[in-house]
N, CA and C atoms as an extended XYZ file, in Angstrom:
420
Properties=species:S:1:pos:R:3:atomname:S:1:resname:S:1:resid:I:1 pbc="F F F"
N         0.796       -1.195        0.000 N   MET     1
C         0.000        0.000        0.000 CA  MET     1
C         0.836        1.255        0.000 C   MET     1
N         2.036        1.133        0.243 N   ASN     2
C         2.898        2.289        0.228 CA  ASN     2
C         3.361        2.585       -1.185 C   ASN     2
N         2.512        3.239       -1.892 N   LYS     3
C         2.881        3.659       -3.238 CA  LYS     3
C         3.552        5.008       -3.145 C   LYS     3
N         4.561        5.172       -3.866 N   LYS     4
C         5.229        6.474       -3.902 CA  LYS     4
C         4.634        7.288       -5.036 C   LYS     4
N         4.350        8.528       -4.714 N   LEU     5
C         3.839        9.431       -5.749 CA  LEU     5
C         4.980        9.830       -6.655 C   LEU     5
N         4.673        9.812       -7.904 N   LYS     6
C         5.690       10.155       -8.884 CA  LYS     6
C         5.927       11.668       -8.937 C   LYS     6
N         4.803       12.408       -8.864 N   TYR     7
C         4.906       13.878       -8.998 CA  TYR     7
C         4.573       14.522       -7.658 C   TYR     7
N         5.491       15.250       -7.117 N   LYS     8
C         5.273       15.941       -5.841 CA  LYS     8
C         5.464       17.451       -6.015 C   LYS     8
N         4.834       18.017       -7.032 N   ASN     9
C         5.015       19.448       -7.289 CA  ASN     9
C         4.172       20.317       -6.359 C   ASN     9
N         3.025       19.872       -5.885 N   GLY    10
C         2.183       20.618       -4.953 CA  GLY    10
C         1.477       21.813       -5.574 C   GLY    10
N         0.721       21.577       -6.612 N   PHE    11
C        -0.036       22.664       -7.254 CA  PHE    11
C        -1.353       22.964       -6.552 C   PHE    11
N        -1.840       22.124       -5.701 N   ALA    12
C        -3.153       22.309       -5.061 CA  ALA    12
C        -3.166       23.548       -4.165 C   ALA    12
N        -2.159       23.720       -3.339 N   LEU    13
C        -2.126       24.861       -2.421 CA  LEU    13
C        -2.034       26.200       -3.148 C   LEU    13
N        -1.143       26.375       -4.120 N   PRO    14
C        -1.109       27.668       -4.827 CA  PRO    14
C        -2.403       27.951       -5.589 C   PRO    14
N        -3.009       26.926       -6.184 N   ILE    15
C        -4.276       27.145       -6.904 CA  ILE    15
C        -5.375       27.544       -5.930 C   ILE    15
N        -5.443       26.885       -4.775 N   ALA    16
C        -6.443       27.234       -3.760 CA  ALA    16
C        -6.223       28.651       -3.246 C   ALA    16
N        -4.975       29.038       -3.030 N   MET    17
C        -4.684       30.400       -2.565 CA  MET    17
C        -5.046       31.440       -3.626 C   MET    17
N        -4.743       31.128       -4.894 N   LEU    18
C        -5.087       32.043       -5.980 CA  LEU    18
C        -6.602       32.213       -6.087 C   LEU    18
N        -7.328       31.108       -5.989 N   CYS    19
C        -8.801       31.189       -6.031 CA  CYS    19
C        -9.324       32.010       -4.854 C   CYS    19
N        -8.741       31.825       -3.672 N   GLY    20
C        -9.158       32.601       -2.497 CA  GLY    20
C        -8.902       34.089       -2.676 C   GLY    20
N        -7.743       34.415       -3.213 N   ILE    21
C        -7.422       35.829       -3.455 CA  ILE    21
C        -8.391       36.442       -4.460 C   ILE    21
N        -8.725       35.712       -5.497 N   ILE    22
C        -9.670       36.204       -6.513 CA  ILE    22
C       -11.044       36.423       -5.900 C   ILE    22
N       -11.527       35.490       -5.095 N   VAL    23
C       -12.845       35.624       -4.469 CA  VAL    23
C       -12.869       36.821       -3.518 C   VAL    23
N       -11.829       36.965       -2.708 N   VAL    24
C       -11.772       38.095       -1.773 CA  VAL    24
C       -11.694       39.419       -2.535 C   VAL    24
N       -10.930       39.468       -3.613 N   SER    25
C       -10.825       40.700       -4.419 CA  SER    25
C       -12.161       41.054       -5.046 C   SER    25
N       -12.848       40.068       -5.602 N   LEU    26
C       -14.161       40.332       -6.198 CA  LEU    26
C       -15.165       40.795       -5.143 C   LEU    26
N       -15.088       40.220       -3.952 N   GLY    27
C       -15.962       40.663       -2.856 CA  GLY    27
C       -15.684       42.107       -2.475 C   GLY    27
N       -14.417       42.476       -2.415 N   GLY    28
C       -14.046       43.859       -2.095 CA  GLY    28
C       -14.525       44.840       -3.151 C   GLY    28
N       -14.375       44.447       -4.398 N   ILE    29
C       -14.846       45.306       -5.497 CA  ILE    29
C       -16.354       45.473       -5.424 C   ILE    29
N       -17.065       44.404       -5.144 N   LEU    30
C       -18.527       44.460       -5.043 CA  LEU    30
C       -18.953       45.373       -3.901 C   LEU    30
N       -18.317       45.227       -2.737 N   LEU    31
C       -18.672       46.075       -1.595 CA  LEU    31
C       -18.365       47.543       -1.856 C   LEU    31
N       -17.258       47.839       -2.494 N   THR    32
C       -16.911       49.219       -2.839 CA  THR    32
C       -17.930       49.807       -3.803 C   THR    32
N       -18.311       49.015       -4.786 N   SER    33
C       -19.306       49.465       -5.759 CA  SER    33
C       -20.648       49.739       -5.092 C   SER    33
N       -21.074       48.851       -4.212 N   LEU    34
C       -22.342       49.060       -3.492 CA  LEU    34
C       -22.283       50.302       -2.608 C   LEU    34
N       -21.171       50.511       -1.944 N   ASN    35
C       -21.014       51.687       -1.094 CA  ASN    35
C       -21.097       52.977       -1.907 C   ASN    35
N       -20.426       53.001       -3.061 N   ASN    36
C       -20.493       54.184       -3.934 CA  ASN    36
C       -21.914       54.416       -4.436 C   ASN    36
N       -22.625       53.355       -4.765 N   GLN    37
C       -24.008       53.481       -5.243 CA  GLN    37
C       -24.898       54.066       -4.149 C   GLN    37
N       -24.722       53.610       -2.921 N   ILE    38
C       -25.518       54.120       -1.801 CA  ILE    38
C       -25.245       55.606       -1.580 C   ILE    38
N       -23.968       56.010       -1.631 N   LYS    39
C       -23.619       57.424       -1.459 CA  LYS    39
C       -24.218       58.282       -2.565 C   LYS    39
N       -24.161       57.786       -3.803 N   THR    40
C       -24.708       58.526       -4.943 CA  THR    40
C       -26.212       58.702       -4.803 C   THR    40
N       -26.901       57.640       -4.428 N   GLU    41
C       -28.357       57.732       -4.269 CA  GLU    41
C       -28.737       58.680       -3.140 C   GLU    41
N       -27.970       58.669       -2.057 N   LYS    42
C       -28.256       59.582       -0.946 CA  LYS    42
C       -28.069       61.034       -1.380 C   LYS    42
N       -26.991       61.302       -2.116 N   THR    43
C       -26.737       62.659       -2.602 CA  THR    43
C       -27.836       63.122       -3.553 C   THR    43
N       -28.259       62.246       -4.461 N   LEU    44
C       -29.344       62.606       -5.376 CA  LEU    44
C       -30.630       62.902       -4.621 C   LEU    44
N       -30.921       62.085       -3.621 N   LYS    45
C       -32.128       62.295       -2.819 CA  LYS    45
C       -32.068       63.638       -2.097 C   LYS    45
N       -30.919       63.943       -1.499 N   GLU    46
C       -30.752       65.215       -0.791 CA  GLU    46
C       -30.879       66.397       -1.757 C   GLU    46
N       -30.328       66.278       -2.956 N   ASN    47
C       -30.454       67.344       -3.959 CA  ASN    47
C       -31.905       67.546       -4.376 C   ASN    47
N       -32.629       66.453       -4.559 N   MET    48
C       -34.043       66.567       -4.934 CA  MET    48
C       -34.847       67.234       -3.826 C   MET    48
N       -34.582       66.865       -2.582 N   ILE    49
C       -35.291       67.476       -1.456 CA  ILE    49
C       -35.005       68.971       -1.414 C   ILE    49
N       -33.741       69.355       -1.581 N   ALA    50
C       -33.371       70.776       -1.567 CA  ALA    50
C       -34.061       71.525       -2.708 C   ALA    50
N       -34.139       70.908       -3.898 N   LYS    51
C       -34.790       71.563       -5.032 CA  LYS    51
C       -36.291       71.738       -4.767 C   LYS    51
N       -36.935       70.701       -4.265 N   TYR    52
C       -38.370       70.800       -3.980 CA  TYR    52
C       -38.653       71.834       -2.895 C   TYR    52
N       -37.783       71.916       -1.892 N   LEU    53
C       -37.960       72.935       -0.859 CA  LEU    53
C       -37.783       74.335       -1.432 C   LEU    53
N       -36.835       74.485       -2.338 N   SER    54
C       -36.624       75.788       -2.970 CA  SER    54
C       -37.833       76.173       -3.826 C   SER    54
N       -38.397       75.200       -4.546 N   GLU    55
C       -39.600       75.476       -5.332 CA  GLU    55
C       -40.774       75.846       -4.425 C   GLU    55
N       -40.858       75.191       -3.269 N   ALA    56
C       -41.907       75.546       -2.308 CA  ALA    56
C       -41.708       76.978       -1.814 C   ALA    56
N       -40.455       77.374       -1.634 N   GLY    57
C       -40.159       78.744       -1.224 CA  GLY    57
C       -40.581       79.762       -2.266 C   GLY    57
N       -40.377       79.439       -3.550 N   ILE    58
C       -40.822       80.345       -4.625 CA  ILE    58
C       -42.346       80.471       -4.601 C   ILE    58
N       -43.028       79.337       -4.452 N   GLU    59
C       -44.498       79.373       -4.376 CA  GLU    59
C       -44.955       80.200       -3.174 C   GLU    59
N       -44.268       80.058       -2.064 N   HIS    60
C       -44.602       80.818       -0.867 CA  HIS    60
C       -44.370       82.314       -1.099 C   HIS    60
N       -43.259       82.638       -1.750 N   ALA    61
C       -42.971       84.045       -2.041 CA  ALA    61
C       -44.032       84.649       -2.958 C   ALA    61
N       -44.446       83.908       -3.984 N   ILE    62
C       -45.484       84.403       -4.910 CA  ILE    62
C       -46.796       84.607       -4.158 C   ILE    62
N       -47.166       83.640       -3.321 N   TYR    63
C       -48.397       83.757       -2.540 CA  TYR    63
C       -48.331       84.965       -1.611 C   TYR    63
N       -47.219       85.107       -0.905 N   ASP    64
C       -47.045       86.213        0.030 CA  ASP    64
C       -47.058       87.557       -0.690 C   ASP    64
N       -46.405       87.614       -1.837 N   TYR    65
C       -46.367       88.832       -2.649 CA  TYR    65
C       -47.780       89.247       -3.071 C   TYR    65
N       -48.543       88.294       -3.588 N   ASN    66
C       -49.910       88.596       -4.026 CA  ASN    66
C       -50.800       88.994       -2.855 C   ASN    66
N       -50.594       88.385       -1.694 N   LEU    67
C       -51.356       88.731       -0.505 CA  LEU    67
C       -51.046       90.158       -0.066 C   LEU    67
N       -49.758       90.518       -0.042 N   GLU    68
C       -49.364       91.877        0.334 CA  GLU    68
C       -49.876       92.898       -0.676 C   GLU    68
N       -49.837       92.541       -1.944 N   LYS    69
C       -50.289       93.436       -3.000 CA  LYS    69
C       -51.778       93.747       -2.841 C   LYS    69
N       -52.550       92.724       -2.506 N   LYS    70
C       -53.996       92.931       -2.317 CA  LYS    70
C       -54.276       93.717       -1.041 C   LYS    70
N       -53.524       93.451        0.007 N   LYS    71
C       -53.760       94.078        1.296 CA  LYS    71
C       -53.458       95.563        1.270 C   LYS    71
N       -52.343       95.946        0.681 N   ASP    72
C       -51.916       97.344        0.707 CA  ASP    72
C       -52.379       98.142       -0.506 C   ASP    72
N       -52.987       97.499       -1.458 N   TYR    73
C       -53.439       98.135       -2.697 CA  TYR    73
C       -52.317       98.863       -3.424 C   TYR    73
N       -51.101       98.421       -3.210 N   LYS    74
C       -49.964       98.975       -3.931 CA  LYS    74
C       -49.791       98.185       -5.210 C   LYS    74
N       -49.064       98.783       -6.137 N   LEU    75
C       -48.734       98.034       -7.346 CA  LEU    75
C       -47.753       96.931       -7.023 C   LEU    75
N       -46.745       97.253       -6.216 N   VAL    76
C       -45.744       96.246       -5.850 CA  VAL    76
C       -45.184       96.564       -4.474 C   VAL    76
N       -45.193       95.588       -3.581 N   PRO    77
C       -44.443       95.801       -2.339 CA  PRO    77
C       -42.954       95.863       -2.694 C   PRO    77
N       -42.233       96.808       -2.098 N   ASP    78
C       -40.835       97.004       -2.479 CA  ASP    78
C       -39.942       95.818       -2.128 C   ASP    78
N       -40.086       95.277       -0.917 N   LYS    79
C       -39.174       94.214       -0.526 CA  LYS    79
C       -39.784       93.373        0.581 C   LYS    79
N       -39.501       92.100        0.525 N   LYS    80
C       -39.859       91.188        1.603 CA  LYS    80
C       -38.562       90.557        2.075 C   LYS    80
N       -38.208       90.828        3.325 N   GLU    81
C       -36.986       90.240        3.871 CA  GLU    81
C       -37.108       88.726        3.882 C   GLU    81
N       -35.984       88.084        3.838 N   SER    82
C       -35.945       86.626        3.791 CA  SER    82
C       -36.585       86.028        5.043 C   SER    82
N       -37.537       85.142        4.815 N   GLU    83
C       -38.220       84.456        5.903 CA  GLU    83
C       -37.866       82.974        5.832 C   GLU    83
N       -37.654       82.361        6.978 N   GLU    84
C       -37.201       80.973        7.018 CA  GLU    84
C       -38.321       80.059        7.523 C   GLU    84
N       -38.568       78.974        6.788 N   ILE    85
C       -39.565       77.974        7.162 CA  ILE    85
C       -38.838       76.643        7.333 C   ILE    85
N       -39.042       75.978        8.489 N   LYS    86
C       -38.331       74.725        8.769 CA  LYS    86
C       -39.300       73.541        8.759 C   LYS    86
N       -38.763       72.398        8.311 N   PHE    87
C       -39.474       71.128        8.282 CA  PHE    87
C       -38.566       70.055        8.870 C   PHE    87
N       -39.099       68.833        9.016 N   ASN    88
C       -38.256       67.718        9.457 CA  ASN    88
C       -37.185       67.387        8.419 C   ASN    88
N       -37.522       67.487        7.129 N   GLY    89
C       -36.588       67.122        6.065 CA  GLY    89
C       -35.672       68.242        5.624 C   GLY    89
N       -35.847       69.445        6.167 N   GLY    90
C       -35.005       70.561        5.759 CA  GLY    90
C       -35.682       71.890        6.037 C   GLY    90
N       -35.311       72.889        5.242 N   GLU    91
C       -35.855       74.233        5.426 CA  GLU    91
C       -35.736       75.015        4.123 C   GLU    91
N       -36.487       76.095        4.040 N   TYR    92
C       -36.302       77.015        2.917 CA  TYR    92
C       -36.432       78.447        3.394 C   TYR    92
N       -35.740       79.327        2.689 N   LYS    93
C       -35.831       80.768        2.926 CA  LYS    93
C       -36.380       81.390        1.654 C   LYS    93
N       -37.229       82.376        1.797 N   PHE    94
C       -37.771       83.028        0.612 CA  PHE    94
C       -37.894       84.526        0.845 C   PHE    94
N       -37.976       85.241       -0.242 N   GLY    95
C       -38.167       86.676       -0.186 CA  GLY    95
C       -38.368       87.221       -1.592 C   GLY    95
N       -38.601       88.488       -1.689 N   TYR    96
C       -38.716       89.129       -2.999 CA  TYR    96
C       -38.311       90.594       -2.874 C   TYR    96
N       -37.945       91.154       -4.002 N   TYR    97
C       -37.578       92.562       -4.003 CA  TYR    97
C       -37.852       93.149       -5.383 C   TYR    97
N       -37.937       94.455       -5.411 N   LYS    98
C       -38.167       95.187       -6.650 CA  LYS    98
C       -36.814       95.469       -7.290 C   LYS    98
N       -36.596       94.905       -8.482 N   LYS    99
C       -35.318       95.069       -9.182 CA  LYS    99
C       -35.227       96.451       -9.820 C   LYS    99
N       -36.274       96.848      -10.504 N   ASN   100
C       -36.398       98.176      -11.102 CA  ASN   100
C       -37.892       98.472      -11.237 C   ASN   100
N       -38.257       99.495      -11.989 N   GLU   101
C       -39.670       99.872      -12.098 CA  GLU   101
C       -40.515       98.837      -12.855 C   GLU   101
N       -39.865       98.010      -13.646 N   GLU   102
C       -40.616       97.042      -14.448 CA  GLU   102
C       -40.497       95.608      -13.971 C   GLU   102
N       -39.456       95.311      -13.167 N   GLU   103
C       -39.215       93.922      -12.782 CA  GLU   103
C       -39.016       93.761      -11.281 C   GLU   103
N       -39.433       92.604      -10.825 N   GLY   104
C       -39.185       92.199       -9.448 CA  GLY   104
C       -38.565       90.811       -9.460 C   GLY   104
N       -38.045       90.394       -8.315 N   VAL   105
C       -37.380       89.088       -8.228 CA  VAL   105
C       -37.897       88.340       -7.001 C   VAL   105
N       -38.345       87.103       -7.236 N   PHE   106
C       -38.628       86.179       -6.152 CA  PHE   106
C       -37.372       85.335       -5.970 C   PHE   106
N       -36.983       85.108       -4.731 N   GLU   107
C       -35.821       84.259       -4.515 CA  GLU   107
C       -36.100       83.282       -3.381 C   GLU   107
N       -35.505       82.096       -3.516 N   SER   108
C       -35.683       81.063       -2.513 CA  SER   108
C       -34.457       80.163       -2.480 C   SER   108
N       -34.095       79.736       -1.263 N   VAL   109
C       -33.013       78.775       -1.083 CA  VAL   109
C       -33.561       77.626       -0.245 C   VAL   109
N       -33.525       76.428       -0.820 N   GLY   110
C       -33.930       75.230       -0.096 CA  GLY   110
C       -32.704       74.521        0.435 C   GLY   110
N       -32.818       73.999        1.655 N   LYS   111
C       -31.692       73.284        2.266 CA  LYS   111
C       -32.217       71.992        2.871 C   LYS   111
N       -31.656       70.866        2.408 N   SER   112
C       -32.074       69.571        2.937 CA  SER   112
C       -31.439       69.340        4.303 C   SER   112
N       -31.937       68.345        5.015 N   SER   113
C       -31.376       68.040        6.340 CA  SER   113
C       -29.928       67.563        6.231 C   SER   113
N       -29.529       67.063        5.049 N   GLY   114
C       -28.150       66.644        4.824 CA  GLY   114
C       -27.218       67.803        4.509 C   GLY   114
N       -27.746       69.017        4.358 N   GLY   115
C       -26.918       70.194        4.123 CA  GLY   115
C       -26.839       70.641        2.668 C   GLY   115
N       -27.453       69.906        1.742 N   ASN   116
C       -27.430       70.314        0.333 CA  ASN   116
C       -28.334       71.532        0.144 C   ASN   116
N       -27.865       72.482       -0.674 N   LYS   117
C       -28.632       73.710       -0.921 CA  LYS   117
C       -28.970       73.831       -2.398 C   LYS   117
N       -30.098       74.496       -2.652 N   TYR   118
C       -30.545       74.733       -4.022 CA  TYR   118
C       -31.191       76.109       -4.044 C   TYR   118
N       -30.801       76.940       -5.007 N   LYS   119
C       -31.305       78.317       -5.065 CA  LYS   119
C       -32.067       78.546       -6.367 C   LYS   119
N       -33.184       79.252       -6.247 N   ILE   120
C       -33.973       79.640       -7.420 CA  ILE   120
C       -34.233       81.138       -7.342 C   ILE   120
N       -34.016       81.810       -8.466 N   GLU   121
C       -34.391       83.219       -8.616 CA  GLU   121
C       -35.319       83.329       -9.816 C   GLU   121
N       -36.488       83.894       -9.577 N   ALA   122
C       -37.464       84.073      -10.648 CA  ALA   122
C       -37.735       85.561      -10.827 C   ALA   122
N       -37.375       86.092      -11.983 N   THR   123
C       -37.636       87.489      -12.299 CA  THR   123
C       -39.009       87.583      -12.937 C   THR   123
N       -39.812       88.558      -12.480 N   PHE   124
C       -41.167       88.692      -13.017 CA  PHE   124
C       -41.439       90.124      -13.451 C   PHE   124
N       -42.348       90.254      -14.402 N   ASN   125
C       -42.791       91.556      -14.888 CA  ASN   125
C       -43.857       92.068      -13.921 C   ASN   125
N       -43.670       93.270      -13.421 N   ILE   126
C       -44.565       93.816      -12.402 CA  ILE   126
C       -45.968       94.048      -12.952 C   ILE   126
N       -46.069       94.569      -14.155 N   ARG   127
C       -47.390       94.886      -14.701 CA  ARG   127
C       -48.199       93.647      -15.082 C   ARG   127
N       -47.540       92.682      -15.702 N   SER   128
C       -48.282       91.497      -16.159 CA  SER   128
C       -48.264       90.353      -15.142 C   SER   128
N       -47.426       90.467      -14.108 N   ASN   129
C       -47.265       89.403      -13.108 CA  ASN   129
C       -46.837       88.080      -13.716 C   ASN   129
N       -46.094       88.124      -14.806 N   LYS   130
C       -45.607       86.902      -15.443 CA  LYS   130
C       -44.111       86.769      -15.203 C   LYS   130
N       -43.691       85.527      -14.988 N   ILE   131
C       -42.268       85.260      -14.791 CA  ILE   131
C       -41.566       85.315      -16.140 C   ILE   131
N       -40.510       86.129      -16.208 N   VAL   132
C       -39.785       86.305      -17.474 CA  VAL   132
C       -38.418       85.616      -17.471 C   VAL   132
N       -37.915       85.265      -16.284 N   ASP   133
C       -36.623       84.586      -16.214 CA  ASP   133
C       -36.615       83.686      -14.987 C   ASP   133
N       -36.003       82.513      -15.134 N   TRP   134
C       -35.949       81.525      -14.057 CA  TRP   134
C       -34.533       80.977      -14.009 C   TRP   134
N       -33.842       81.177      -12.893 N   GLN   135
C       -32.471       80.681      -12.751 CA  GLN   135
C       -32.360       79.790      -11.523 C   GLN   135
N       -31.699       78.651      -11.740 N   GLU   136
C       -31.501       77.688      -10.663 CA  GLU   136
C       -30.022       77.404      -10.480 C   GLU   136
N       -29.594       77.193       -9.247 N   SER   137
C       -28.212       76.811       -8.993 CA  SER   137
C       -28.177       75.816       -7.831 C   SER   137
N       -27.281       74.857       -7.951 N   ASN   138
C       -27.185       73.757       -7.012 CA  ASN   138
C       -25.945       73.912       -6.139 C   ASN   138
N       -26.026       73.467       -4.897 N   ASN   139
C       -24.906       73.492       -3.941 CA  ASN   139
C       -24.211       74.839       -3.877 C   ASN   139
N       -24.972       75.844       -3.532 N   ILE   140
C       -24.448       77.212       -3.467 CA  ILE   140
C       -23.657       77.447       -2.211 C   ILE   140
């Protein structure tokens, strides 16, 4: 029963180690990829929340502007200082001012709870009450 092996090169251990290294490397790559995907999705979500809050601020500014206009019977209130509204998911600041005799500007900055900011400025014609320019900027 004592047969002597002809070939004693020992390829089993290096092949097993190589396979182990490959599996561990692929696992690391997969985990890194998943982590990056999670971070990207969180950032996108925070940006969307900030944008929606900023849009809510513009709507609030327009509503407030029209309310003041009706109350004071003026053609245009000159300026509304920035007012801050807070929520669980973030906050927004809004205001408006008279740019010149023909135009006014509504402005709003939305900020998500993660700290992402989004700013919107909407220029409007005072006589027609129509928005003539809309500018957005992210992470200000």
